[in-house]
mmCIF file of C-alpha atoms in Angstrom:
data_model
loop_
_atom_site.group_PDB
_atom_site.id
_atom_site.type_symbol
_atom_site.label_atom_id
_atom_site.label_comp_id
_atom_site.label_asym_id
_atom_site.label_seq_id
_atom_site.Cartn_x
_atom_site.Cartn_y
_atom_site.Cartn_z
ATOM 1 C CA UNK N 1 -39.805 -22.503 18.561
ATOM 2 C CA UNK N 2 -36.451 -21.943 20.204
ATOM 3 C CA UNK N 3 -36.334 -25.581 21.298
ATOM 4 C CA UNK N 4 -36.946 -26.667 17.688
ATOM 5 C CA UNK N 5 -34.053 -24.529 16.463
ATOM 6 C CA UNK N 6 -31.808 -25.894 19.187
ATOM 7 C CA UNK N 7 -32.749 -29.480 18.337
ATOM 8 C CA UNK N 8 -32.156 -28.835 14.632
ATOM 9 C CA UNK N 9 -28.767 -27.330 15.441
ATOM 10 C CA UNK N 10 -27.776 -30.335 17.541
ATOM 11 C CA UNK N 11 -28.933 -32.761 14.841
ATOM 12 C CA UNK N 12 -27.005 -30.788 12.247
ATOM 13 C CA UNK N 13 -23.857 -30.904 14.373
ATOM 14 C CA UNK N 14 -24.216 -34.658 14.915
ATOM 15 C CA UNK N 15 -24.781 -35.214 11.176
ATOM 16 C CA UNK N 16 -21.710 -33.129 10.292
ATOM 17 C CA UNK N 17 -19.577 -35.013 12.804
ATOM 18 C CA UNK N 18 -20.869 -38.322 11.451
ATOM 19 C CA UNK N 19 -20.081 -37.302 7.874
ATOM 20 C CA UNK N 20 -16.573 -36.179 8.805
ATOM 21 C CA UNK N 21 -15.982 -39.457 10.617
ATOM 22 C CA UNK N 22 -17.126 -41.443 7.568
ATOM 23 C CA UNK N 23 -14.821 -39.376 5.363
ATOM 24 C CA UNK N 24 -11.935 -40.040 7.723
ATOM 25 C CA UNK N 25 -12.678 -43.781 7.710
ATOM 26 C CA UNK N 26 -12.726 -43.712 3.902
ATOM 27 C CA UNK N 27 -9.435 -41.807 3.835
ATOM 28 C CA UNK N 28 -7.598 -44.457 5.838
ATOM 29 C CA UNK N 29 -9.459 -47.323 4.095
ATOM 30 C CA UNK N 30 -10.739 -48.776 7.341
ATOM 31 C CA UNK N 31 -11.792 -52.049 5.668
ATOM 32 C CA UNK N 32 -8.210 -52.729 4.590
ATOM 33 C CA UNK N 33 -6.869 -51.695 7.996
ATOM 34 C CA UNK N 34 -9.284 -54.027 9.796
ATOM 35 C CA UNK N 35 -8.612 -57.049 7.577
ATOM 36 C CA UNK N 36 -4.849 -56.599 7.882
ATOM 37 C CA UNK N 37 -5.160 -56.093 11.622
ATOM 38 C CA UNK N 38 -6.719 -59.564 11.869
ATOM 39 C CA UNK N 39 -3.620 -61.069 10.244
ATOM 40 C CA UNK N 40 -1.300 -58.967 12.406
ATOM 41 C CA UNK N 41 -3.101 -60.095 15.562
ATOM 42 C CA UNK N 42 -2.936 -63.722 14.443
ATOM 43 C CA UNK N 43 0.825 -63.480 13.974
ATOM 44 C CA UNK N 44 1.149 -61.862 17.400
ATOM 45 C CA UNK N 45 -1.066 -64.463 19.068
ATOM 46 C CA UNK N 46 0.652 -67.457 17.518
ATOM 47 C CA UNK N 47 4.066 -66.083 18.480
ATOM 48 C CA UNK N 48 2.925 -66.003 22.111
ATOM 49 C CA UNK N 49 1.567 -69.548 21.803
ATOM 50 C CA UNK N 50 4.695 -71.055 20.260
ATOM 51 C CA UNK N 51 7.147 -69.238 22.524
ATOM 52 C CA UNK N 52 5.115 -70.015 25.661
ATOM 53 C CA UNK N 53 4.731 -66.291 26.208
ATOM 54 C CA UNK N 54 2.097 -64.655 28.370
ATOM 55 C CA UNK N 55 -0.374 -62.492 26.463
ATOM 56 C CA UNK N 56 -1.863 -60.724 29.490
ATOM 57 C CA UNK N 57 1.569 -60.095 30.977
ATOM 58 C CA UNK N 58 2.769 -58.444 27.778
ATOM 59 C CA UNK N 59 -0.054 -56.002 27.092
ATOM 60 C CA UNK N 60 2.468 -53.237 26.381
ATOM 61 C CA UNK N 61 3.864 -55.247 23.464
ATOM 62 C CA UNK N 62 0.353 -56.132 22.305
ATOM 63 C CA UNK N 63 -0.638 -52.455 22.326
ATOM 64 C CA UNK N 64 2.511 -51.215 20.578
ATOM 65 C CA UNK N 65 2.312 -53.937 17.930
ATOM 66 C CA UNK N 66 -1.386 -53.597 17.097
ATOM 67 C CA UNK N 67 -1.529 -49.809 17.393
ATOM 68 C CA UNK N 68 1.676 -49.487 15.375
ATOM 69 C CA UNK N 69 0.444 -51.845 12.674
ATOM 70 C CA UNK N 70 -2.909 -50.057 12.452
ATOM 71 C CA UNK N 71 -1.325 -46.609 12.246
ATOM 72 C CA UNK N 72 1.207 -47.419 9.543
ATOM 73 C CA UNK N 73 -1.520 -49.123 7.501
ATOM 74 C CA UNK N 74 -3.897 -46.184 7.962
ATOM 75 C CA UNK N 75 -1.171 -43.686 7.107
ATOM 76 C CA UNK N 76 -0.053 -45.644 4.038
ATOM 77 C CA UNK N 77 -3.651 -45.889 2.805
ATOM 78 C CA UNK N 78 -4.087 -42.132 3.256
ATOM 79 C CA UNK N 79 -0.962 -41.504 1.164
ATOM 80 C CA UNK N 80 -2.239 -43.971 -1.438
ATOM 81 C CA UNK N 81 -5.468 -41.958 -1.650
ATOM 82 C CA UNK N 82 -3.418 -38.781 -2.094
ATOM 83 C CA UNK N 83 -1.352 -40.358 -4.882
ATOM 84 C CA UNK N 84 -4.435 -41.738 -6.665
ATOM 85 C CA UNK N 85 -6.650 -38.649 -6.396
ATOM 86 C CA UNK N 86 -6.113 -37.855 -10.097
ATOM 87 C CA UNK N 87 -7.596 -41.207 -11.210
ATOM 88 C CA UNK N 88 -10.014 -42.073 -8.406
ATOM 89 C CA UNK N 89 -12.710 -39.786 -9.832
ATOM 90 C CA UNK N 90 -12.889 -42.013 -12.910
ATOM 91 C CA UNK N 91 -13.749 -45.183 -11.029
ATOM 92 C CA UNK N 92 -17.187 -45.805 -9.564
ATOM 93 C CA UNK N 93 -15.935 -47.451 -6.371
ATOM 94 C CA UNK N 94 -13.447 -44.653 -5.608
ATOM 95 C CA UNK N 95 -15.045 -41.485 -6.943
ATOM 96 C CA UNK N 96 -16.608 -40.605 -3.580
ATOM 97 C CA UNK N 97 -13.371 -40.763 -1.626
ATOM 98 C CA UNK N 98 -12.839 -37.537 0.359
ATOM 99 C CA UNK N 99 -9.630 -36.824 -1.544
ATOM 100 C CA UNK N 100 -11.695 -36.761 -4.743
ATOM 101 C CA UNK N 101 -14.672 -34.781 -3.444
ATOM 102 C CA UNK N 102 -12.400 -32.299 -1.700
ATOM 103 C CA UNK N 103 -13.862 -32.960 1.739
ATOM 104 C CA UNK N 104 -10.330 -33.628 2.959
ATOM 105 C CA UNK N 105 -7.651 -31.453 1.386
ATOM 106 C CA UNK N 106 -4.410 -32.766 -0.039
ATOM 107 C CA UNK N 107 -2.387 -31.015 2.671
ATOM 108 C CA UNK N 108 -4.488 -32.549 5.440
ATOM 109 C CA UNK N 109 -4.256 -35.967 3.789
ATOM 110 C CA UNK N 110 -0.460 -35.733 3.777
ATOM 111 C CA UNK N 111 -0.486 -34.586 7.398
ATOM 112 C CA UNK N 112 -2.639 -37.539 8.444
ATOM 113 C CA UNK N 113 -0.603 -39.975 6.356
ATOM 114 C CA UNK N 114 2.882 -39.021 7.509
ATOM 115 C CA UNK N 115 1.838 -38.427 11.136
ATOM 116 C CA UNK N 116 0.219 -41.854 11.425
ATOM 117 C CA UNK N 117 3.213 -43.553 9.826
ATOM 118 C CA UNK N 118 5.742 -41.834 12.098
ATOM 119 C CA UNK N 119 3.787 -42.585 15.287
ATOM 120 C CA UNK N 120 3.068 -46.134 14.105
ATOM 121 C CA UNK N 121 6.743 -46.830 13.408
ATOM 122 C CA UNK N 122 7.721 -45.446 16.819
ATOM 123 C CA UNK N 123 5.305 -47.904 18.426
ATOM 124 C CA UNK N 124 6.713 -50.806 16.396
ATOM 125 C CA UNK N 125 10.322 -49.923 17.239
ATOM 126 C CA UNK N 126 9.291 -49.879 20.915
ATOM 127 C CA UNK N 127 8.671 -53.627 20.589
ATOM 128 C CA UNK N 128 11.973 -54.404 18.834
ATOM 129 C CA UNK N 129 14.045 -53.365 15.842
ATOM 130 C CA UNK N 130 12.881 -56.249 13.596
ATOM 131 C CA UNK N 131 9.202 -55.312 13.929
ATOM 132 C CA UNK N 132 10.112 -51.681 13.251
ATOM 133 C CA UNK N 133 12.157 -52.518 10.163
ATOM 134 C CA UNK N 134 9.351 -54.715 8.826
ATOM 135 C CA UNK N 135 7.039 -51.727 9.286
ATOM 136 C CA UNK N 136 9.415 -49.541 7.275
ATOM 137 C CA UNK N 137 9.553 -52.168 4.509
ATOM 138 C CA UNK N 138 5.767 -52.430 4.477
ATOM 139 C CA UNK N 139 5.253 -48.662 4.194
ATOM 140 C CA UNK N 140 7.947 -48.187 1.540
ATOM 141 C CA UNK N 141 6.824 -51.120 -0.588
ATOM 142 C CA UNK N 142 3.165 -50.021 -0.514
ATOM 143 C CA UNK N 143 3.519 -46.254 -0.891
ATOM 144 C CA UNK N 144 6.588 -45.982 -3.106
ATOM 145 C CA UNK N 145 7.103 -49.292 -4.909
ATOM 146 C CA UNK N 146 3.431 -50.143 -5.487
ATOM 147 C CA UNK N 147 1.424 -46.891 -5.391
ATOM 148 C CA UNK N 148 3.949 -44.560 -7.034
ATOM 149 C CA UNK N 149 5.632 -46.963 -9.446
ATOM 150 C CA UNK N 150 4.208 -50.408 -10.191
ATOM 151 C CA UNK N 151 0.451 -49.759 -10.096
ATOM 152 C CA UNK N 152 0.377 -47.537 -13.189
ATOM 153 C CA UNK N 153 3.218 -49.102 -15.143
ATOM 154 C CA UNK N 154 3.190 -52.887 -14.924
ATOM 155 C CA UNK N 155 0.654 -55.664 -15.346
ATOM 156 C CA UNK N 156 2.477 -57.410 -12.498
ATOM 157 C CA UNK N 157 1.360 -54.600 -10.162
ATOM 158 C CA UNK N 158 -0.913 -56.941 -8.223
ATOM 159 C CA UNK N 159 1.873 -59.395 -7.443
ATOM 160 C CA UNK N 160 4.238 -56.562 -6.499
ATOM 161 C CA UNK N 161 1.542 -55.073 -4.263
ATOM 162 C CA UNK N 162 1.153 -58.425 -2.516
ATOM 163 C CA UNK N 163 4.462 -57.902 -0.693
ATOM 164 C CA UNK N 164 3.300 -55.100 1.635
ATOM 165 C CA UNK N 165 -0.047 -56.854 2.070
ATOM 166 C CA UNK N 166 1.736 -59.943 3.391
ATOM 167 C CA UNK N 167 3.882 -58.160 5.967
ATOM 168 C CA UNK N 168 1.312 -57.494 8.781
ATOM 169 C CA UNK N 169 1.405 -61.060 10.216
ATOM 170 C CA UNK N 170 5.206 -60.904 10.180
ATOM 171 C CA UNK N 171 5.105 -57.632 12.129
ATOM 172 C CA UNK N 172 2.765 -59.149 14.695
ATOM 173 C CA UNK N 173 4.975 -62.210 15.103
ATOM 174 C CA UNK N 174 8.228 -60.232 15.178
ATOM 175 C CA UNK N 175 6.926 -57.991 17.971
ATOM 176 C CA UNK N 176 6.936 -61.084 20.213
ATOM 177 C CA UNK N 177 9.563 -63.294 18.570
ATOM 178 C CA UNK N 178 11.979 -61.477 16.217
ATOM 179 C CA UNK N 179 13.603 -64.765 15.177
ATOM 180 C CA UNK N 180 10.689 -65.306 12.747
ATOM 181 C CA UNK N 181 10.541 -69.125 12.506
ATOM 182 C CA UNK N 182 9.021 -71.137 9.679
ATOM 183 C CA UNK N 183 5.461 -70.692 10.943
ATOM 184 C CA UNK N 184 5.769 -66.907 10.684
ATOM 185 C CA UNK N 185 6.915 -67.159 7.073
ATOM 186 C CA UNK N 186 4.029 -69.493 6.296
ATOM 187 C CA UNK N 187 1.669 -66.724 7.402
ATOM 188 C CA UNK N 188 3.555 -64.362 5.099
ATOM 189 C CA UNK N 189 3.339 -66.801 2.170
ATOM 190 C CA UNK N 190 -0.319 -67.438 2.819
ATOM 191 C CA UNK N 191 -1.093 -63.733 2.655
ATOM 192 C CA UNK N 192 1.151 -63.205 -0.360
ATOM 193 C CA UNK N 193 -0.449 -66.008 -2.370
ATOM 194 C CA UNK N 194 -3.996 -65.073 -1.322
ATOM 195 C CA UNK N 195 -3.819 -61.563 -2.726
ATOM 196 C CA UNK N 196 -3.460 -62.121 -6.511
ATOM 197 C CA UNK N 197 -6.640 -64.248 -6.893
ATOM 198 C CA UNK N 198 -8.504 -61.842 -4.605
ATOM 199 C CA UNK N 199 -7.514 -58.698 -6.502
ATOM 200 C CA UNK N 200 -7.656 -60.297 -9.967
ATOM 201 C CA UNK N 201 -11.285 -61.217 -9.249
ATOM 202 C CA UNK N 202 -11.939 -57.637 -8.143
ATOM 203 C CA UNK N 203 -10.261 -56.339 -11.298
ATOM 204 C CA UNK N 204 -12.502 -58.533 -13.459
ATOM 205 C CA UNK N 205 -15.567 -57.040 -11.764
ATOM 206 C CA UNK N 206 -14.252 -53.505 -12.320
ATOM 207 C CA UNK N 207 -12.382 -54.031 -15.569
ATOM 208 C CA UNK N 208 -13.942 -51.114 -17.468
ATOM 209 C CA UNK N 209 -13.184 -48.720 -14.615
ATOM 210 C CA UNK N 210 -9.536 -49.777 -14.555
ATOM 211 C CA UNK N 211 -9.429 -49.487 -18.345
ATOM 212 C CA UNK N 212 -10.817 -45.937 -18.195
ATOM 213 C CA UNK N 213 -8.243 -45.012 -15.555
ATOM 214 C CA UNK N 214 -5.420 -46.561 -17.646
ATOM 215 C CA UNK N 215 -4.411 -48.938 -14.857
ATOM 216 C CA UNK N 216 -2.757 -52.012 -16.468
ATOM 217 C CA UNK N 217 -4.553 -54.634 -14.399
ATOM 218 C CA UNK N 218 -4.279 -58.187 -15.734
ATOM 219 C CA UNK N 219 -7.850 -58.433 -17.168
ATOM 220 C CA UNK N 220 -7.385 -55.055 -18.887
ATOM 221 C CA UNK N 221 -4.135 -56.057 -20.578
ATOM 222 C CA UNK N 222 -4.538 -59.820 -21.051
ATOM 223 C CA UNK N 223 -8.309 -60.362 -20.961
ATOM 224 C CA UNK N 224 -10.619 -62.517 -18.843
ATOM 225 C CA UNK N 225 -9.446 -65.896 -20.117
ATOM 226 C CA UNK N 226 -5.841 -65.346 -19.064
ATOM 227 C CA UNK N 227 -6.916 -63.749 -15.786
ATOM 228 C CA UNK N 228 -9.047 -66.774 -14.868
ATOM 229 C CA UNK N 229 -6.074 -69.075 -15.468
ATOM 230 C CA UNK N 230 -3.914 -66.909 -13.225
ATOM 231 C CA UNK N 231 -6.563 -66.938 -10.486
ATOM 232 C CA UNK N 232 -6.762 -70.720 -10.562
ATOM 233 C CA UNK N 233 -2.950 -70.981 -10.553
ATOM 234 C CA UNK N 234 -2.606 -68.831 -7.432
ATOM 235 C CA UNK N 235 -5.441 -70.631 -5.616
ATOM 236 C CA UNK N 236 -3.722 -73.952 -6.380
ATOM 237 C CA UNK N 237 -0.491 -72.595 -4.868
ATOM 238 C CA UNK N 238 -2.274 -72.365 -1.512
ATOM 239 C CA UNK N 239 -2.741 -76.148 -1.332
ATOM 240 C CA UNK N 240 0.646 -77.112 0.181
ATOM 241 C CA UNK N 241 0.806 -74.249 2.723
ATOM 242 C CA UNK N 242 -1.226 -75.934 5.539
ATOM 243 C CA UNK N 243 1.148 -78.913 5.509
ATOM 244 C CA UNK N 244 3.964 -76.609 6.623
ATOM 245 C CA UNK N 245 1.807 -75.494 9.568
ATOM 246 C CA UNK N 246 1.658 -78.858 11.325
ATOM 247 C CA UNK N 247 2.436 -77.326 14.756
ATOM 248 C CA UNK N 248 -1.159 -76.043 14.715
ATOM 249 C CA UNK N 249 -2.327 -79.653 14.640
ATOM 250 C CA UNK N 250 -3.810 -82.095 12.146
ATOM 251 C CA UNK N 251 -7.373 -80.743 12.610
ATOM 252 C CA UNK N 252 -6.207 -77.308 11.466
ATOM 253 C CA UNK N 253 -4.386 -78.775 8.472
ATOM 254 C CA UNK N 254 -7.574 -80.596 7.455
ATOM 255 C CA UNK N 255 -9.642 -77.443 8.039
ATOM 256 C CA UNK N 256 -7.339 -75.212 5.985
ATOM 257 C CA UNK N 257 -7.005 -77.801 3.214
ATOM 258 C CA UNK N 258 -10.797 -78.048 2.990
ATOM 259 C CA UNK N 259 -11.011 -74.278 2.551
ATOM 260 C CA UNK N 260 -8.350 -74.391 -0.162
ATOM 261 C CA UNK N 261 -10.005 -77.255 -2.025
ATOM 262 C CA UNK N 262 -13.373 -75.557 -1.674
ATOM 263 C CA UNK N 263 -12.001 -72.419 -3.334
ATOM 264 C CA UNK N 264 -10.405 -74.471 -6.102
ATOM 265 C CA UNK N 265 -13.574 -76.495 -6.736
ATOM 266 C CA UNK N 266 -15.703 -73.366 -6.771
ATOM 267 C CA UNK N 267 -13.441 -71.904 -9.430
ATOM 268 C CA UNK N 268 -13.428 -75.088 -11.506
ATOM 269 C CA UNK N 269 -17.216 -75.520 -11.374
ATOM 270 C CA UNK N 270 -17.845 -72.116 -12.827
ATOM 271 C CA UNK N 271 -14.764 -71.932 -14.993
ATOM 272 C CA UNK N 272 -16.502 -72.620 -18.309
ATOM 273 C CA UNK N 273 -19.571 -70.507 -17.644
ATOM 274 C CA UNK N 274 -20.140 -67.651 -20.047
ATOM 275 C CA UNK N 275 -20.731 -65.050 -17.344
ATOM 276 C CA UNK N 276 -17.142 -64.292 -16.354
ATOM 277 C CA UNK N 277 -18.082 -61.370 -14.122
ATOM 278 C CA UNK N 278 -20.499 -63.538 -12.119
ATOM 279 C CA UNK N 279 -17.726 -66.121 -11.736
ATOM 280 C CA UNK N 280 -15.314 -63.415 -10.574
ATOM 281 C CA UNK N 281 -17.853 -62.087 -8.100
ATOM 282 C CA UNK N 282 -18.206 -65.533 -6.502
ATOM 283 C CA UNK N 283 -14.440 -65.971 -6.318
ATOM 284 C CA UNK N 284 -14.036 -62.517 -4.770
ATOM 285 C CA UNK N 285 -16.634 -63.148 -2.066
ATOM 286 C CA UNK N 286 -15.086 -66.530 -1.263
ATOM 287 C CA UNK N 287 -11.660 -64.909 -0.927
ATOM 288 C CA UNK N 288 -12.966 -62.413 1.635
ATOM 289 C CA UNK N 289 -14.589 -65.112 3.743
ATOM 290 C CA UNK N 290 -11.565 -67.380 3.313
ATOM 291 C CA UNK N 291 -9.175 -64.874 4.853
ATOM 292 C CA UNK N 292 -11.327 -64.083 7.880
ATOM 293 C CA UNK N 293 -12.278 -67.712 8.559
ATOM 294 C CA UNK N 294 -8.755 -69.086 8.117
ATOM 295 C CA UNK N 295 -6.965 -66.573 10.333
ATOM 296 C CA UNK N 296 -9.665 -66.758 12.981
ATOM 297 C CA UNK N 297 -9.382 -70.534 12.763
ATOM 298 C CA UNK N 298 -5.648 -70.360 13.475
ATOM 299 C CA UNK N 299 -6.307 -68.572 16.764
ATOM 300 C CA UNK N 300 -9.041 -71.044 17.735
ATOM 301 C CA UNK N 301 -7.068 -74.186 16.808
ATOM 302 C CA UNK N 302 -4.033 -72.907 18.711
ATOM 303 C CA UNK N 303 -5.918 -73.018 22.012
ATOM 304 C CA UNK N 304 -7.989 -76.202 21.683
#
């Protein structure tokens, strides 16, 4: 009997710890942190490749850059959750966030957010001042410019929010090579242009939730027809980017161009279908795979 109570107690403790860990992961938006970390690592890796640097001999820089990037992203996401806690309960995809359910208090959220940002920026400044300043710009533009100002006031919020989302590869590159050559800015442009079609597609899928929360996303304000045109416009803007990344080799340019054309064709094939949400869902899924495949491809093509 006593053994049963002990086992139940242990299981309860493990379950509680697991739940708290899941809440913490939701607080820092671990999916966003992970996806941005891929782009930050790619920038870091390519900087080593193109400066003939030694990855294994610079593990201190690698650690400071990746840990710093992860921490400022996690901290910024925590602050974003704090700022949005008054509207997150309205939306299906955000109503279970720990800042909404009360599992993580507002005070603790602020503590996590600011602590992570401060430590993350210290790490980035330990690489060099350019990487640190880029981190400051990323945090300020996401937390203040986007979360506190643009998101609730302007239909252009998605484009404005694309700035901080495009900075991680620049941080990674700057940690190794603060001169930031053309290739680094191509990574920035790629990320900047990728975000509007990705988030517009998401907004189409969740349009009624955004409408209920009074967030002026493009499909809420302008409708699906206009939003689809904007998505196709931004996808088309990706087409010339690979041709400015010739140092990665012709095979990469062909590979990246094929991904871009594939996204454009997918959009065009379903453009006139009546089910706009189904079309948006396909475009959204493609955008997720596109980002992971393309940035992973950059690393692979740089070493073959």
